Short mmCIF file of C-alpha atoms in Angstrom, two decimals:
data_model
loop_
_atom_site.label_atom_id
_atom_site.label_comp_id
_atom_site.label_asym_id
_atom_site.label_seq_id
_atom_site.Cartn_x
_atom_site.Cartn_y
_atom_site.Cartn_z
CA MET K 262 173.45 140.90 -112.72
CA LEU K 263 175.71 138.61 -114.71
CA LYS K 264 176.56 136.70 -111.53
CA LYS K 265 172.86 136.12 -110.80
CA VAL K 266 172.18 134.79 -114.28
CA LEU K 267 175.21 132.51 -114.12
CA LEU K 268 174.12 131.22 -110.70
CA ILE K 269 170.63 130.39 -112.03
CA VAL K 270 172.05 128.54 -115.06
CA LEU K 271 174.44 126.52 -112.91
CA THR K 272 171.68 125.64 -110.44
CA ALA K 273 169.36 124.49 -113.25
CA ALA K 274 172.12 122.39 -114.79
CA TRP K 275 172.81 120.73 -111.44
CA LEU K 276 169.13 119.96 -110.90
CA LEU K 277 168.74 118.43 -114.36
CA SER K 278 171.90 116.33 -114.12
CA GLY K 279 171.29 115.00 -110.64
CA PRO K 280 168.59 112.75 -109.12
CA LEU K 281 165.22 114.48 -108.98
CA THR K 282 163.37 114.59 -105.70
CA GLY K 283 159.79 115.31 -104.72
CA ASN K 284 156.57 114.24 -106.34
CA ALA K 285 156.90 116.53 -109.35
CA LEU K 286 160.57 115.81 -110.01
CA ALA K 287 160.76 112.16 -108.93
CA GLN K 288 162.42 109.76 -111.35
CA GLU K 289 160.28 106.94 -112.79
CA PRO K 290 161.12 103.65 -111.11
CA ALA K 291 163.05 101.13 -113.13
CA ALA K 292 160.88 98.67 -115.04
CA ASP K 293 160.25 95.35 -113.34
CA PRO K 294 162.06 92.69 -115.42
CA VAL K 295 159.58 90.02 -114.29
CA ALA K 296 156.63 92.13 -115.49
CA GLN K 297 158.41 92.87 -118.76
CA ALA K 298 159.03 89.16 -119.32
CA ALA K 299 155.38 88.33 -118.58
CA THR K 300 154.17 91.00 -121.01
CA ALA K 301 156.52 89.79 -123.71
CA ALA K 302 155.40 86.19 -123.18
CA GLY K 303 151.75 87.21 -123.36
CA ASN K 304 152.30 89.16 -126.58
CA ALA K 305 154.16 86.21 -128.08
CA GLN K 306 151.34 83.84 -127.14
CA VAL K 307 148.73 86.12 -128.73
CA ALA K 308 150.86 86.36 -131.88
CA ALA K 309 151.28 82.57 -132.01
CA ASP K 310 147.57 81.91 -131.45
CA THR K 311 146.62 84.52 -134.05
CA ALA K 312 148.94 82.97 -136.65
CA TYR K 313 147.55 79.54 -135.82
CA MET K 314 143.95 80.69 -136.24
CA LEU K 315 144.65 82.45 -139.54
CA LEU K 316 146.26 79.25 -140.83
CA CYS K 317 143.25 77.22 -139.67
CA SER K 318 140.95 79.70 -141.40
CA ALA K 319 142.80 79.11 -144.67
CA LEU K 320 142.56 75.35 -144.18
CA VAL K 321 138.79 75.52 -143.66
CA LEU K 322 138.39 77.71 -146.75
CA LEU K 323 140.30 75.10 -148.75
CA MET K 324 137.60 72.59 -147.85
CA THR K 325 135.08 74.37 -150.08
CA PRO K 326 137.08 73.87 -153.33
CA GLY K 327 137.79 70.37 -152.01
CA LEU K 328 134.07 69.77 -151.71
CA ALA K 329 133.62 71.11 -155.25
CA PHE K 330 136.00 68.48 -156.62
CA PHE K 331 134.49 65.76 -154.43
CA TYR K 332 130.94 66.48 -155.60
CA GLY K 333 132.02 67.31 -159.14
CA GLY K 334 133.54 63.89 -159.65
CA PHE K 335 130.25 62.13 -158.95
CA VAL K 336 127.99 63.84 -161.48
CA ARG K 337 127.74 63.49 -165.26
CA SER K 338 130.41 65.36 -167.20
CA ARG K 339 127.82 67.77 -168.64
CA ASN K 340 126.91 68.92 -165.09
CA VAL K 341 130.32 69.17 -163.44
CA LEU K 342 130.73 72.96 -163.78
CA ASN K 343 127.31 73.65 -162.33
CA THR K 344 128.01 71.28 -159.44
CA MET K 345 131.38 72.87 -158.67
CA MET K 346 129.93 76.37 -158.98
CA MET K 347 127.44 75.53 -156.25
CA SER K 348 130.41 75.39 -153.88
CA PHE K 349 132.61 78.12 -155.38
CA ILE K 350 129.86 80.76 -155.49
CA LEU K 351 129.43 80.54 -151.73
CA MET K 352 132.92 81.86 -151.12
CA ALA K 353 131.65 85.08 -152.74
CA LEU K 354 128.04 85.11 -151.56
CA VAL K 355 128.34 83.98 -147.95
CA GLY K 356 131.78 85.58 -147.75
CA THR K 357 129.97 88.89 -148.27
CA THR K 358 126.80 88.37 -146.22
CA TRP K 359 128.83 87.11 -143.26
CA ILE K 360 130.63 90.46 -143.13
CA LEU K 361 127.43 92.47 -143.50
CA TRP K 362 125.04 90.70 -141.13
CA GLY K 363 125.77 86.98 -140.73
CA TYR K 364 128.49 87.28 -138.08
CA SER K 365 126.46 89.69 -136.00
CA LEU K 366 123.38 87.46 -136.04
CA ALA K 367 125.49 84.45 -135.08
CA PHE K 368 127.75 85.84 -132.36
CA ALA K 369 126.70 89.32 -131.21
CA PRO K 370 124.92 89.53 -127.84
CA GLY K 371 121.24 88.73 -128.23
CA ASN K 372 118.77 86.25 -126.84
CA ALA K 373 118.77 82.45 -126.63
CA PHE K 374 117.94 82.10 -130.34
CA ILE K 375 119.82 84.77 -132.28
CA GLY K 376 122.31 87.60 -131.92
CA GLY K 377 121.62 91.27 -132.45
CA LEU K 378 122.75 93.59 -135.23
CA GLN K 379 125.26 95.57 -133.16
CA TRP K 380 128.08 94.22 -135.32
CA PHE K 381 126.38 94.84 -138.68
CA GLY K 382 129.05 95.44 -141.31
CA LEU K 383 131.64 94.52 -138.64
CA ASN K 384 130.85 97.70 -136.76
CA GLY K 385 132.86 97.39 -133.53
CA VAL K 386 134.63 94.25 -134.75
CA GLY K 387 138.28 95.26 -134.85
CA LEU K 388 141.64 94.03 -133.69
CA GLU K 389 140.78 94.11 -129.99
CA THR K 390 141.65 90.95 -128.10
CA THR K 391 139.23 91.49 -125.24
CA GLY K 392 135.59 92.39 -124.88
CA TYR K 393 134.07 90.01 -127.38
CA LEU K 394 135.16 86.73 -125.77
CA PRO K 395 132.54 86.69 -122.99
CA GLN K 396 129.84 86.70 -125.67
CA MET K 397 130.86 83.29 -126.96
CA SER K 398 131.29 79.85 -125.50
CA LEU K 399 134.92 78.84 -125.56
CA PRO K 400 135.18 75.09 -126.03
CA ASN K 401 138.68 74.97 -124.59
CA SER K 402 138.45 76.99 -121.42
CA GLY K 403 135.93 77.60 -118.71
CA ASP K 404 138.11 80.41 -117.37
CA LEU K 405 138.25 83.34 -119.78
CA ALA K 406 140.88 85.04 -117.67
CA SER K 407 143.36 82.25 -118.38
CA TYR K 408 142.71 82.27 -122.11
CA ALA K 409 145.19 83.92 -124.47
CA PRO K 410 142.81 85.87 -126.72
CA ILE K 411 143.05 86.44 -130.46
CA PRO K 412 141.95 89.57 -132.36
CA HIS K 413 138.20 89.77 -132.81
CA GLN K 414 138.52 89.83 -136.60
CA ALA K 415 140.61 86.64 -136.52
CA PHE K 416 137.78 84.81 -134.80
CA MET K 417 135.23 86.37 -137.16
CA ILE K 418 137.02 85.25 -140.33
CA TYR K 419 137.57 81.76 -138.94
CA GLN K 420 133.83 81.40 -138.35
CA ALA K 421 133.15 82.80 -141.83
CA MET K 422 134.74 79.69 -143.35
CA PHE K 423 132.26 77.47 -141.49
CA ALA K 424 129.38 79.58 -142.74
CA ILE K 425 130.64 79.26 -146.32
CA ILE K 426 131.00 75.49 -146.53
CA THR K 427 127.86 74.50 -144.60
CA PRO K 428 125.23 75.39 -147.23
CA ALA K 429 127.56 74.07 -149.94
CA LEU K 430 127.06 70.61 -148.43
CA ILE K 431 123.34 70.81 -149.20
CA SER K 432 124.02 71.11 -152.93
CA GLY K 433 125.08 67.46 -153.13
CA ALA K 434 121.50 66.31 -152.63
CA ILE K 435 119.96 68.42 -155.39
CA VAL K 436 122.58 68.56 -158.15
CA GLU K 437 121.71 68.16 -161.83
CA ARG K 438 118.19 69.57 -161.50
CA ILE K 439 117.89 72.77 -159.44
CA ASN K 440 118.21 76.05 -161.34
CA PHE K 441 121.12 78.20 -160.27
CA ARG K 442 119.03 81.29 -159.49
CA ALA K 443 116.90 79.34 -157.04
CA TYR K 444 120.01 77.82 -155.44
CA PHE K 445 121.63 81.25 -155.10
CA LEU K 446 118.56 82.70 -153.37
CA PHE K 447 118.14 79.58 -151.24
CA VAL K 448 121.66 79.89 -149.86
CA LEU K 449 121.18 83.61 -149.22
CA LEU K 450 118.08 82.91 -147.12
CA TRP K 451 119.28 79.68 -145.52
CA SER K 452 122.60 81.07 -144.32
CA THR K 453 120.80 84.06 -142.81
CA PHE K 454 117.75 82.45 -141.20
CA ILE K 455 118.97 78.92 -140.48
CA TYR K 456 122.75 78.83 -140.11
CA ALA K 457 123.30 82.07 -138.18
CA PRO K 458 120.62 81.42 -135.51
CA LEU K 459 121.71 77.80 -135.08
CA ALA K 460 125.35 78.85 -134.66
CA HIS K 461 124.19 81.32 -132.00
CA MET K 462 122.13 78.70 -130.20
CA VAL K 463 125.08 76.29 -130.01
CA TRP K 464 128.20 78.43 -129.72
CA ALA K 465 127.16 81.80 -128.27
CA LYS K 466 127.06 82.26 -124.53
CA GLY K 467 123.44 82.09 -123.44
CA GLY K 468 122.42 80.19 -126.58
CA LEU K 469 119.61 77.68 -126.25
CA ILE K 470 121.59 74.52 -126.98
CA GLY K 471 125.24 74.96 -126.14
CA LEU K 472 127.61 74.17 -123.36
CA TYR K 473 127.67 77.70 -121.91
CA GLY K 474 124.30 79.17 -121.00
CA GLY K 475 122.21 76.54 -122.77
CA PHE K 476 121.30 73.10 -121.55
CA GLY K 477 124.79 71.80 -122.18
CA ALA K 478 124.93 69.85 -125.45
CA LEU K 479 128.46 69.17 -126.69
CA ASP K 480 129.37 70.30 -130.20
CA PHE K 481 133.06 71.06 -130.49
CA ALA K 482 133.29 71.93 -134.19
CA GLY K 483 129.86 71.67 -135.81
CA GLY K 484 128.09 68.33 -135.58
CA THR K 485 124.74 70.05 -135.14
CA VAL K 486 125.54 73.49 -136.55
CA VAL K 487 127.15 72.20 -139.77
CA HIS K 488 126.36 68.56 -140.47
CA ILE K 489 122.93 67.90 -139.00
CA SER K 490 121.58 71.23 -140.23
CA SER K 491 122.90 70.82 -143.78
CA GLY K 492 122.16 67.08 -143.91
CA PHE K 493 118.53 67.28 -142.86
CA SER K 494 117.96 70.40 -144.94
CA ALA K 495 119.32 68.43 -147.90
CA LEU K 496 116.82 65.64 -147.26
CA VAL K 497 113.94 68.10 -147.07
CA ALA K 498 115.11 69.74 -150.31
CA THR K 499 115.42 66.36 -152.01
CA LEU K 500 111.84 65.43 -151.15
CA MET K 501 110.45 68.83 -152.14
CA ILE K 502 112.32 69.23 -155.42
CA GLY K 503 111.91 65.60 -156.41
CA PRO K 504 114.24 63.09 -158.07
CA ARG K 505 116.20 63.52 -161.28
CA LYS K 506 114.25 62.55 -164.38
CA ASN K 507 116.45 59.51 -165.01
CA TYR K 508 116.30 58.24 -161.42
CA PRO K 509 116.17 55.37 -160.53
CA SER K 510 115.77 53.79 -163.98
CA GLN K 511 119.20 54.96 -165.15
CA ILE K 512 122.11 54.93 -162.74
CA THR K 513 124.84 57.31 -163.83
CA PRO K 514 128.32 56.35 -162.60
CA PRO K 515 130.82 58.94 -161.35
CA HIS K 516 132.36 60.65 -164.36
CA ASN K 517 135.75 61.33 -162.70
CA VAL K 518 136.84 59.19 -159.74
CA PRO K 519 140.23 60.97 -159.43
CA TYR K 520 138.28 64.19 -158.78
CA ILE K 521 136.52 62.39 -155.93
CA LEU K 522 139.82 61.26 -154.42
CA LEU K 523 141.35 64.72 -154.85
CA GLY K 524 138.35 66.31 -153.16
CA ALA K 525 138.37 63.79 -150.31
CA GLY K 526 142.08 64.40 -149.74
CA LEU K 527 141.57 68.17 -149.61
CA LEU K 528 138.68 67.71 -147.21
CA TRP K 529 140.79 65.54 -144.89
CA PHE K 530 143.60 68.11 -145.02
CA GLY K 531 141.31 71.08 -144.41
CA TRP K 532 139.40 69.29 -141.66
CA PHE K 533 142.39 69.69 -139.35
CA GLY K 534 141.69 73.44 -139.42
CA PHE K 535 137.99 72.73 -139.01
CA ASN K 536 138.38 70.69 -135.82
CA ALA K 537 141.77 71.60 -134.34
CA GLY K 538 141.11 75.27 -135.03
CA SER K 539 137.98 75.08 -132.92
CA ALA K 540 140.28 75.03 -129.89
CA LEU K 541 140.74 78.75 -130.76
CA ALA K 542 144.39 78.60 -129.72
CA SER K 543 147.49 76.56 -130.38
CA GLY K 544 148.21 74.24 -127.50
CA PRO K 545 147.27 70.94 -125.88
CA LEU K 546 143.58 71.03 -126.76
CA ALA K 547 144.33 71.78 -130.41
CA THR K 548 146.59 68.72 -130.36
CA VAL K 549 143.78 66.59 -128.91
CA ALA K 550 141.37 67.73 -131.63
CA PHE K 551 143.98 67.26 -134.39
CA VAL K 552 144.81 63.71 -133.33
CA SER K 553 141.19 62.67 -132.84
CA THR K 554 140.33 64.09 -136.27
CA ASN K 555 142.93 61.92 -137.96
CA CYS K 556 141.74 58.94 -135.94
CA GLY K 557 138.13 59.51 -137.00
CA ALA K 558 139.04 59.72 -140.70
CA ALA K 559 141.27 56.65 -140.56
CA GLY K 560 138.71 54.62 -138.63
CA GLY K 561 135.95 55.59 -141.03
CA ALA K 562 137.93 54.82 -144.20
CA LEU K 563 139.18 51.48 -142.89
CA THR K 564 135.70 50.41 -141.80
CA TRP K 565 134.26 51.20 -145.23
CA VAL K 566 137.00 49.19 -146.96
CA ILE K 567 136.35 46.19 -144.70
CA LEU K 568 132.60 46.38 -145.34
CA GLU K 569 133.15 46.47 -149.11
CA TRP K 570 135.62 43.60 -148.99
CA ALA K 571 133.20 41.51 -146.95
CA LEU K 572 130.06 42.31 -148.95
CA ILE K 573 131.16 42.82 -152.56
CA GLY K 574 134.68 41.43 -152.57
CA LYS K 575 136.38 44.63 -153.79
CA PRO K 576 137.42 47.81 -151.97
CA THR K 577 136.60 50.80 -154.17
CA ALA K 578 138.20 54.23 -154.41
CA VAL K 579 134.80 55.88 -154.12
CA GLY K 580 134.13 53.80 -151.03
CA VAL K 581 137.31 54.72 -149.19
CA ALA K 582 136.70 58.41 -150.00
CA THR K 583 133.14 58.22 -148.70
CA GLY K 584 134.25 56.34 -145.59
CA LEU K 585 136.88 58.87 -144.60
CA VAL K 586 134.40 61.74 -145.03
CA ALA K 587 131.88 59.87 -142.87
CA GLY K 588 134.52 59.37 -140.19
CA LEU K 589 135.42 63.07 -140.28
CA VAL K 590 131.77 64.05 -139.93
CA GLY K 591 131.34 61.73 -136.95
CA ILE K 592 134.37 62.98 -135.03
CA THR K 593 133.57 66.69 -135.56
CA PRO K 594 131.24 67.26 -132.57
CA ALA K 595 133.44 65.19 -130.27
CA ALA K 596 136.94 66.17 -131.45
CA GLY K 597 137.92 68.24 -128.43
CA PHE K 598 136.31 66.03 -125.80
CA VAL K 599 137.54 62.47 -126.46
CA THR K 600 140.68 60.34 -126.44
CA PRO K 601 142.39 59.07 -129.62
CA LEU K 602 141.04 55.55 -129.11
CA ALA K 603 137.53 56.95 -128.80
CA GLY K 604 138.19 58.91 -132.00
CA LEU K 605 138.93 55.67 -133.86
CA LEU K 606 135.76 54.09 -132.53
CA ILE K 607 133.63 57.12 -133.39
CA GLY K 608 134.96 57.14 -136.96
CA ALA K 609 134.37 53.41 -137.36
CA ILE K 610 130.86 53.41 -135.87
CA THR K 611 129.83 56.47 -137.91
CA ALA K 612 131.09 54.96 -141.17
CA PHE K 613 129.29 51.68 -140.43
CA CYS K 614 126.00 53.54 -139.87
CA CYS K 615 126.42 55.74 -142.95
CA PHE K 616 127.23 52.72 -145.14
CA TRP K 617 123.95 51.05 -144.27
CA ALA K 618 122.03 54.33 -144.37
CA ILE K 619 123.06 54.76 -148.02
CA ARG K 620 121.84 51.27 -148.86
CA ILE K 621 118.52 51.84 -147.12
CA LYS K 622 118.11 55.16 -148.94
CA ASN K 623 118.74 53.49 -152.29
CA LYS K 624 116.15 50.80 -151.58
CA MET K 625 113.66 53.53 -150.68
CA GLN K 626 114.55 55.28 -153.96
CA VAL K 627 115.16 58.67 -152.36
CA ASP K 628 117.28 60.70 -154.79
CA ASP K 629 119.69 62.27 -152.32
CA SER K 630 122.05 62.41 -155.28
CA LEU K 631 125.45 62.51 -153.57
CA ASP K 632 124.41 61.10 -150.18
CA THR K 633 124.38 64.38 -148.29
CA TYR K 634 121.86 63.31 -145.67
CA THR K 635 123.12 59.75 -145.34
CA VAL K 636 126.70 60.94 -144.74
CA HIS K 637 126.36 64.38 -143.14
CA GLY K 638 122.92 64.12 -141.54
CA VAL K 639 123.27 60.55 -140.29
CA GLY K 640 126.98 60.97 -139.58
CA GLY K 641 126.45 64.22 -137.67
CA THR K 642 123.67 62.61 -135.63
CA ILE K 643 125.76 59.56 -134.75
CA GLY K 644 128.76 61.73 -133.93
CA ALA K 645 126.72 64.00 -131.65
CA LEU K 646 125.34 60.98 -129.82
CA LEU K 647 128.78 59.41 -129.46
CA ALA K 648 130.15 62.65 -128.04
CA GLY K 649 127.75 62.04 -125.17
CA VAL K 650 129.11 58.51 -124.84
CA PHE K 651 132.89 59.04 -124.98
CA ALA K 652 133.43 62.61 -123.69
CA THR K 653 135.63 62.96 -120.64
CA LYS K 654 136.80 65.95 -118.63
CA LEU K 655 140.16 64.23 -118.46
CA VAL K 656 140.64 65.51 -122.01
CA ASN K 657 138.82 68.83 -121.70
CA ALA K 658 137.98 70.14 -118.24
CA ALA K 659 135.54 72.66 -119.74
CA GLY K 660 133.57 69.91 -121.46
CA ALA K 661 131.54 67.19 -119.82
CA ASN K 662 131.68 63.55 -118.83
CA GLY K 663 129.77 61.18 -121.08
CA LEU K 664 127.98 57.90 -120.62
CA LEU K 665 131.12 55.78 -120.27
CA PHE K 666 133.92 57.87 -118.77
CA GLY K 667 134.49 60.37 -115.99
CA ASP K 668 137.32 62.64 -114.90
CA THR K 669 139.70 59.73 -114.44
CA GLY K 670 139.04 58.11 -117.80
CA GLN K 671 137.99 54.87 -116.12
CA LEU K 672 134.96 53.02 -117.41
CA PHE K 673 131.74 53.98 -115.56
CA VAL K 674 133.70 56.00 -112.97
CA GLY K 675 132.39 59.55 -112.62
CA ASN K 676 130.35 59.20 -115.80
CA ASP K 677 127.28 61.33 -116.55
CA PRO K 678 124.41 59.45 -118.26
CA SER K 679 122.36 62.66 -118.39
CA GLN K 680 124.74 64.05 -121.01
CA MET K 681 123.09 61.76 -123.55
CA LEU K 682 119.74 63.44 -122.92
CA LYS K 683 121.37 66.82 -123.54
CA GLN K 684 122.84 65.54 -126.81
CA ILE K 685 119.48 64.18 -127.94
CA GLY K 686 117.82 67.49 -127.10
CA GLY K 687 120.35 69.44 -129.17
CA ILE K 688 119.95 67.04 -132.08
CA LEU K 689 116.17 67.32 -132.08
CA ILE K 690 116.22 71.12 -131.99
CA ALA K 691 118.65 71.19 -134.92
CA TYR K 692 116.45 68.80 -136.90
CA VAL K 693 113.24 70.71 -136.31
CA PHE K 694 114.74 74.16 -136.82
CA ALA K 695 116.63 73.28 -140.01
CA GLY K 696 113.84 71.14 -141.45
CA VAL K 697 111.00 73.58 -140.91
CA GLY K 698 113.10 76.56 -142.00
CA THR K 699 114.22 74.82 -145.20
CA PHE K 700 110.65 73.83 -146.02
CA ILE K 701 109.45 77.43 -145.70
CA ILE K 702 112.32 78.86 -147.76
CA LEU K 703 111.80 76.37 -150.59
CA LYS K 704 108.04 76.97 -150.62
CA ILE K 705 108.67 80.69 -151.07
CA LEU K 706 111.16 80.11 -153.88
CA ALA K 707 108.92 77.57 -155.62
CA ALA K 708 106.13 80.14 -155.70
CA THR K 709 108.38 82.93 -157.01
CA VAL K 710 111.38 81.89 -159.14
CA GLY K 711 110.73 78.15 -159.42
CA LEU K 712 113.13 75.42 -158.34
CA ARG K 713 113.98 73.18 -161.28
CA VAL K 714 115.43 73.55 -164.73
CA ASN K 715 113.13 72.37 -167.49
CA PRO K 716 113.22 68.64 -168.42
CA GLU K 717 115.06 69.17 -171.72
CA VAL K 718 117.87 71.03 -169.98
CA GLU K 719 118.06 68.35 -167.31
CA TYR K 720 118.48 65.60 -169.91
CA GLN K 721 121.05 67.57 -171.92
CA GLY K 722 123.01 68.84 -168.91
CA VAL K 723 122.85 72.13 -167.04
CA ASP K 724 126.35 73.53 -167.62
CA ILE K 725 125.56 75.17 -170.96
CA SER K 726 122.05 76.25 -169.93
CA GLU K 727 122.98 77.76 -166.56
CA HIS K 728 126.53 79.01 -167.19
CA GLY K 729 127.08 79.13 -170.96
CA GLU K 730 130.18 76.95 -170.82
CA GLU K 731 131.23 73.34 -170.51
CA ALA K 732 133.95 71.57 -168.58
CA TYR K 733 135.41 69.43 -171.36
CA GLY K 734 135.85 69.66 -175.08
CA PRO K 735 134.41 67.25 -177.68
CA GLU K 736 137.45 65.00 -177.35
CA PHE K 737 136.18 63.95 -173.92
CA ALA K 738 133.21 62.11 -175.44
CA GLY K 739 133.23 58.50 -174.39
CA GLY K 740 135.55 59.14 -171.47
CA MET K 741 133.00 58.42 -168.80
CA SER K 742 134.18 56.34 -165.89
CA SER K 743 132.57 52.94 -165.52
CA GLN K 744 133.08 52.73 -161.78
CA VAL K 745 130.14 52.82 -159.45
CA SER K 746 130.16 53.37 -155.69
CA SER K 747 129.59 50.18 -153.74
CA ALA K 748 127.05 52.06 -151.65
CA THR K 749 124.70 52.17 -154.65
CA GLU K 750 124.62 48.39 -154.97
#
């Protein structure tokens, strides 16, 4: 008996120590080093792209405080807190609604106009890197299989920053007179019923306007979704709410020009995340968008300085700040589709048009207080049109050829004049949708909570009335800046 037990133990030990044979006992084959290297490279690329997109998200968020300083510098000192709050509050308000329903309406599968509510409260929006990409139009790749994906939540939070700053732009047209409750409710409704559907129409696969599934309008980073929508909505709001009580009889100069320069600098800095991040991955296309963004800002600022030098003899700080913002607005829809030289031209042409638009607006006595429509609406329109002029597949194979260039980059070789018609169609839809929607929302608010502060509050300043605090102490009295933007001349 002992011999049998010993024989069984020795046999089992031999079987376990030696090579196993048969299907049940077969050893697992050694891992393929080539496959292991490919997996490691893929994981590294995903990690790099994710880190890049999170950084770009932070840069775009920084643009909202930048806008607060930019706008805050223009208004009277007694209204600066209210003006800055109109930007800061959106990081809380839209930052919440985007999580609850905004993202789902903008990017979940739906119809040509709006997404569904499958992703309400980020239900089903996790850390997965596949599954959600086919629902969106990738501006940097026509082949999803070759794209190194990022986690779904990384894309969601990046898009949240766009949703936050867009309605904040509208505030520049209606500062110093709208009551804060009406503004709060306006943004709540506008971001839900205007921004989210328009983002879906342009950037979601199957959307009415965009490059994938729509009729093919180019909008790399928000010319229609962000700037045209906010700019034209601002004009509608200006006309419906009416001018400030002291306009145009009393022109109030910017109270803090350094705030304006600080805000413009933060906007330029954050705009790299806005445009280069729209490549959705670190790589060559992000580089193209980054370079063209800088070119657009530089071209716009330089053009404004030259115009001021030629027309009034002095380049102003307010002018150079306004020019660089105009250039950034113009390059936004085209950033991932054009060459650096085209970026310079787009920035320069956009700034030239915005400069004269501001002067025409002033002669017409339209109280678009901080030139929201004349910079963002006009600039976004010009930029969207110029995307159809300068775009080339030589830069982005998933884009389109414009009026001037084709796949080779040569003038009038392989160009596509029909792209201009697509751009015009996208622009018109954005104008009509944003304009009509804004009109309806403001009519509802006017009939319920009212739109304006009372005249006494407007004359005295809205900071104390609306927020119970003021930006500066009594020692600031008499410290108003005497500088005036050349565009108001």
